[in-house]
Amino acid sequence: MKNKAKMPIEHLNIAEFNRGQSSKLVRDLVDTDKVAFIQKHGKPMAVLISYERYKRLLEEEIDINEY
């Protein structure tokens, strides 16, 4: 089995969301099919993924709600 090249996870600051940038940040994330940590004071507090990526996880029988 071939290993996929791992892409670095993007880090987004919660302050960007608070400045009204949330729509653009989410749209960019969806358009590029990336995963991003949402950080506050440099510490990850949430992970944001597109709905399409979430559906692919479920198709692979990976339910993130079980963790």
PDB file of C-alpha atoms in Angstrom:
ATOM      1  CA  MET A   1       0.000   0.000   0.000  1.00  0.00           C
ATOM      2  CA  LYS A   2       1.345   3.379  -1.023  1.00  0.00           C
ATOM      3  CA  ASN A   3       1.617   6.154   1.568  1.00  0.00           C
ATOM      4  CA  LYS A   4      -0.055   9.414   0.689  1.00  0.00           C
ATOM      5  CA  ALA A   5       2.023  12.540   1.035  1.00  0.00           C
ATOM      6  CA  LYS A   6       0.820  14.343   4.119  1.00  0.00           C
ATOM      7  CA  MET A   7      -0.177  17.955   3.715  1.00  0.00           C
ATOM      8  CA  PRO A   8       0.538  20.341   6.581  1.00  0.00           C
ATOM      9  CA  ILE A   9      -2.598  21.374   8.403  1.00  0.00           C
ATOM     10  CA  GLU A  10      -3.450  25.018   8.085  1.00  0.00           C
ATOM     11  CA  HIS A  11      -3.714  27.106  11.267  1.00  0.00           C
ATOM     12  CA  LEU A  12      -6.355  29.820  11.466  1.00  0.00           C
ATOM     13  CA  ASN A  13      -6.607  32.265  14.338  1.00  0.00           C
ATOM     14  CA  ILE A  14     -10.010  32.663  16.003  1.00  0.00           C
ATOM     15  CA  ALA A  15      -9.458  36.432  15.828  1.00  0.00           C
ATOM     16  CA  GLU A  16      -9.821  36.219  12.030  1.00  0.00           C
ATOM     17  CA  PHE A  17     -13.299  34.768  12.526  1.00  0.00           C
ATOM     18  CA  ASN A  18     -14.142  37.495  15.010  1.00  0.00           C
ATOM     19  CA  ARG A  19     -13.174  40.166  12.451  1.00  0.00           C
ATOM     20  CA  GLY A  20     -15.831  39.004  10.018  1.00  0.00           C
ATOM     21  CA  GLN A  21     -13.524  36.818   7.937  1.00  0.00           C
ATOM     22  CA  SER A  22     -15.295  33.523   8.712  1.00  0.00           C
ATOM     23  CA  SER A  23     -17.179  33.268   5.415  1.00  0.00           C
ATOM     24  CA  LYS A  24     -14.022  33.782   3.347  1.00  0.00           C
ATOM     25  CA  LEU A  25     -11.955  31.414   5.507  1.00  0.00           C
ATOM     26  CA  VAL A  26     -14.529  28.634   5.301  1.00  0.00           C
ATOM     27  CA  ARG A  27     -15.067  29.137   1.567  1.00  0.00           C
ATOM     28  CA  ASP A  28     -11.291  28.970   0.924  1.00  0.00           C
ATOM     29  CA  LEU A  29     -11.017  25.826   3.034  1.00  0.00           C
ATOM     30  CA  VAL A  30     -13.877  24.147   1.147  1.00  0.00           C
ATOM     31  CA  ASP A  31     -12.563  25.220  -2.273  1.00  0.00           C
ATOM     32  CA  THR A  32      -9.095  23.794  -1.561  1.00  0.00           C
ATOM     33  CA  ASP A  33     -10.369  20.742   0.387  1.00  0.00           C
ATOM     34  CA  LYS A  34      -8.015  21.437   3.282  1.00  0.00           C
ATOM     35  CA  VAL A  35      -8.242  20.825   7.000  1.00  0.00           C
ATOM     36  CA  ALA A  36      -7.533  23.635   9.453  1.00  0.00           C
ATOM     37  CA  PHE A  37      -6.929  24.041  13.159  1.00  0.00           C
ATOM     38  CA  ILE A  38      -8.755  26.982  14.688  1.00  0.00           C
ATOM     39  CA  GLN A  39      -6.410  28.482  17.260  1.00  0.00           C
ATOM     40  CA  LYS A  40      -6.799  30.824  20.188  1.00  0.00           C
ATOM     41  CA  HIS A  41      -3.619  32.294  21.671  1.00  0.00           C
ATOM     42  CA  GLY A  42      -1.592  29.823  19.597  1.00  0.00           C
ATOM     43  CA  LYS A  43      -3.355  26.723  20.955  1.00  0.00           C
ATOM     44  CA  PRO A  44      -5.614  24.545  18.763  1.00  0.00           C
ATOM     45  CA  MET A  45      -9.217  24.604  19.968  1.00  0.00           C
ATOM     46  CA  ALA A  46     -11.136  23.095  17.029  1.00  0.00           C
ATOM     47  CA  VAL A  47     -10.665  21.455  13.649  1.00  0.00           C
ATOM     48  CA  LEU A  48     -12.553  22.610  10.579  1.00  0.00           C
ATOM     49  CA  ILE A  49     -13.175  20.318   7.593  1.00  0.00           C
ATOM     50  CA  SER A  50     -15.428  20.574   4.577  1.00  0.00           C
ATOM     51  CA  TYR A  51     -18.668  18.639   4.425  1.00  0.00           C
ATOM     52  CA  GLU A  52     -17.336  16.749   1.381  1.00  0.00           C
ATOM     53  CA  ARG A  53     -14.297  15.599   3.366  1.00  0.00           C
ATOM     54  CA  TYR A  54     -16.563  14.579   6.245  1.00  0.00           C
ATOM     55  CA  LYS A  55     -18.702  12.509   3.836  1.00  0.00           C
ATOM     56  CA  ARG A  56     -15.555  10.786   2.518  1.00  0.00           C
ATOM     57  CA  LEU A  57     -14.590   9.879   6.071  1.00  0.00           C
ATOM     58  CA  LEU A  58     -18.018   8.348   6.634  1.00  0.00           C
ATOM     59  CA  GLU A  59     -17.748   6.420   3.353  1.00  0.00           C
ATOM     60  CA  GLU A  60     -14.491   4.974   4.692  1.00  0.00           C
ATOM     61  CA  GLU A  61     -16.460   4.036   7.837  1.00  0.00           C
ATOM     62  CA  ILE A  62     -14.586   6.563   9.935  1.00  0.00           C
ATOM     63  CA  ASP A  63     -17.079   8.282  12.209  1.00  0.00           C
ATOM     64  CA  ILE A  64     -15.334  11.102  14.035  1.00  0.00           C
ATOM     65  CA  ASN A  65     -18.283  11.264  16.451  1.00  0.00           C
ATOM     66  CA  GLU A  66     -17.113   7.968  17.960  1.00  0.00           C
ATOM     67  CA  TYR A  67     -13.861   9.473  19.264  1.00  0.00           C
TER      68      TYR A  67
END
